[in-house]
Amino acid sequence: MTSKYDDSELQPGYLSASSEDQAAIPPGGVEVAPKNRSSGSSLLVMGWLRSWPVVVLVIFGFLGTVGTTAVFSLFRMPSSPNCRTIFWPTASASLRLQCAETYAEKGDAKSLLAAIDLVDQLPEDHPLRQDIINRRIDDWANSLLDLAERSFEEGDIEGAISNAREIPTRAAASKTVEDRIIRWKEIWKEGADIFSKARKRLKEKNFQAAFTLSVALLDVDNQYWSTEKYGDLTKLISLAREDERTLSKALASAKTETLKGFSSALSQLEEITEESVFYREARKERKNIANRMLLVGEQLLADRQVVSARAMLNAIPKDAGLGEEVADLQIFAAAYQQAWMSTIGSLEAAITQMERLGRNRPLYAKGQRLIAQWQQEIREIGLLTQARERALRGSTADLSAAIAIANQIPRSSTQWEEASEQIRKWRSRVETVQDRPILERATQLAAGGTPDNLRAAIQEARKISSKRTLGPEAAERIANWRDRIQRSEDQPLLDQARQRASAGDISGAIAIASRIGEERALYSTARSDIDRWQAQETGRQRLSAASVASSRRTGEALSEAINLAQQVPAQSDSKFTADRQINRWSWDLLREAERSASSLNFQRAITLASRIPSQADAYDPAQLRIRAWRDNRPSENLSRPTSNTRLDTTTETSPPLDENGFPAELEVIQSPNE
């Protein structure tokens, strides 16, 4: 400091009279007239002398005014200086202190730092340093530290640390600054870690864990984290729950792969704001949906759904970064519409349209592939046109040449379907011309009608392959001729078998008819006859066995006979006789049951009666007897029903027996083994 400071500079009421003020007061309070004044003036003075009391009053009034002004000036503080216009290198210590106090009165950190800096520039040996300056610096430093603490509580930790570190080291408050900063950082880290973990749990959709962490913020020793950030986190949790539902709905809508579904999904994703923890995921899914829309639009073009494809492409968000791809596909759509006409002119127009894509376009490579494909298609259309023109000449050679030309078209070509249809028609015409004479010769050979003629006709017709145009017709005629041959060969065998059957030689008939194989024309007829003969033979054998069993005349034998008779096939000639015998043996079995009941053997009686079949006339009486026997109530002897009852007479139900106990009209047939 180059300036000197003294105590007089701090006296706010110090005043000095100027020379002009001293000149303004006449000595003695009376102005003395000069000697050279005129006599008129002397008379005037004499007049004043005569009114001296008035003069004295005037003098005392003036002196009182001056004194009052001086006393007021002594006790009045000087007006605040304009500190912004002061040249500080030459400013006095009192002026610095006065401006510093003015700054400090504002109470903000910047003003307090300015106040400290302003007076801290005074030298250590300055008279005001120990008693006034250092004390003021300590006060302002404490205020600054309080402001830093307040900033920390309000969430401005950087500002709080910055202000705290501006405190001069000479101030007593500076000793606690670093400890205070360490404490602030620890508290701040605690709150930030809790908040960060809660956001992470929200991204993981673990809302319960996030809520638990939000409650932990209430215990953080900082008003900013325990109130403001706690409120922010609870709002974030609530928003995350809603956004998670919105995101799920959007993804579900997008899965439909329709324009409506995609549009709905994009609209729902727009509802997720930047404040949401799902914002980045929503933006990512939005990009994915836009890419899927691009693929679907491209597929719709491939499926020739131009209107739907363009609607899909136009719905892709402008900010999805796919503007160039969408523009390229619009060119593709126009080119496709030309190419689908499948004429040389339309394909050339499609190529011209596609050539608008520059090398720097994203779909340039695919466009070049389509151009090459359409150029190849133009060549293929030319081949098909050339083949048609050759086929119009009509000869077999020309048709074969047309087929050869058309076969040059690749199977993967869009023209192959039409080309293959033309080839089929032309080949059919060629084959018909080549094979018709063969089929006609075979028909002429078969006209002889003999097996040898028919075999020769078949041999000739077999020259026509089944894969050729006349193959089905030739195969049908061959089958007809083969049937005629087989019938002529097998009919004598079938006639012989039938004769044997008519003579009663069923086994011989079956053996002869079985010589007709499955692949022969008369096989089904022979098989039908064999089945019928076997049924008759089986029926006779079983009826014979039943008659033998019934001859033993016991209840069990009658039951066995009835069972065997029931096994006679329905198509057997013995079926009618078997039914009559079943009816007769049922009555016999019922009488046997009654004999057991009369001997009080009700169990055997019930068992025998239960074996009477339901189609027998004795069935209903048997059921009545069974119920009575089960109650152990004896009943009267059963007699044959009369002609007035439901059952037939003995003549119908029990035919007369011969001397061996067999029905007189039943022929007993011995089994083959006897």
XYZ file of C-alpha atoms in Angstrom, residues 293-303 309:
12
model
C -42.138 -51.262 -40.430
C -39.503 -50.852 -43.128
C -39.183 -54.623 -43.503
C -42.956 -55.112 -43.546
C -43.299 -52.372 -46.148
C -40.655 -54.059 -48.268
C -42.448 -57.408 -47.925
C -45.753 -55.820 -48.904
C -44.066 -54.534 -52.038
C -42.788 -58.030 -52.775
C -46.376 -59.294 -52.325
C -46.755 -50.777 -48.616
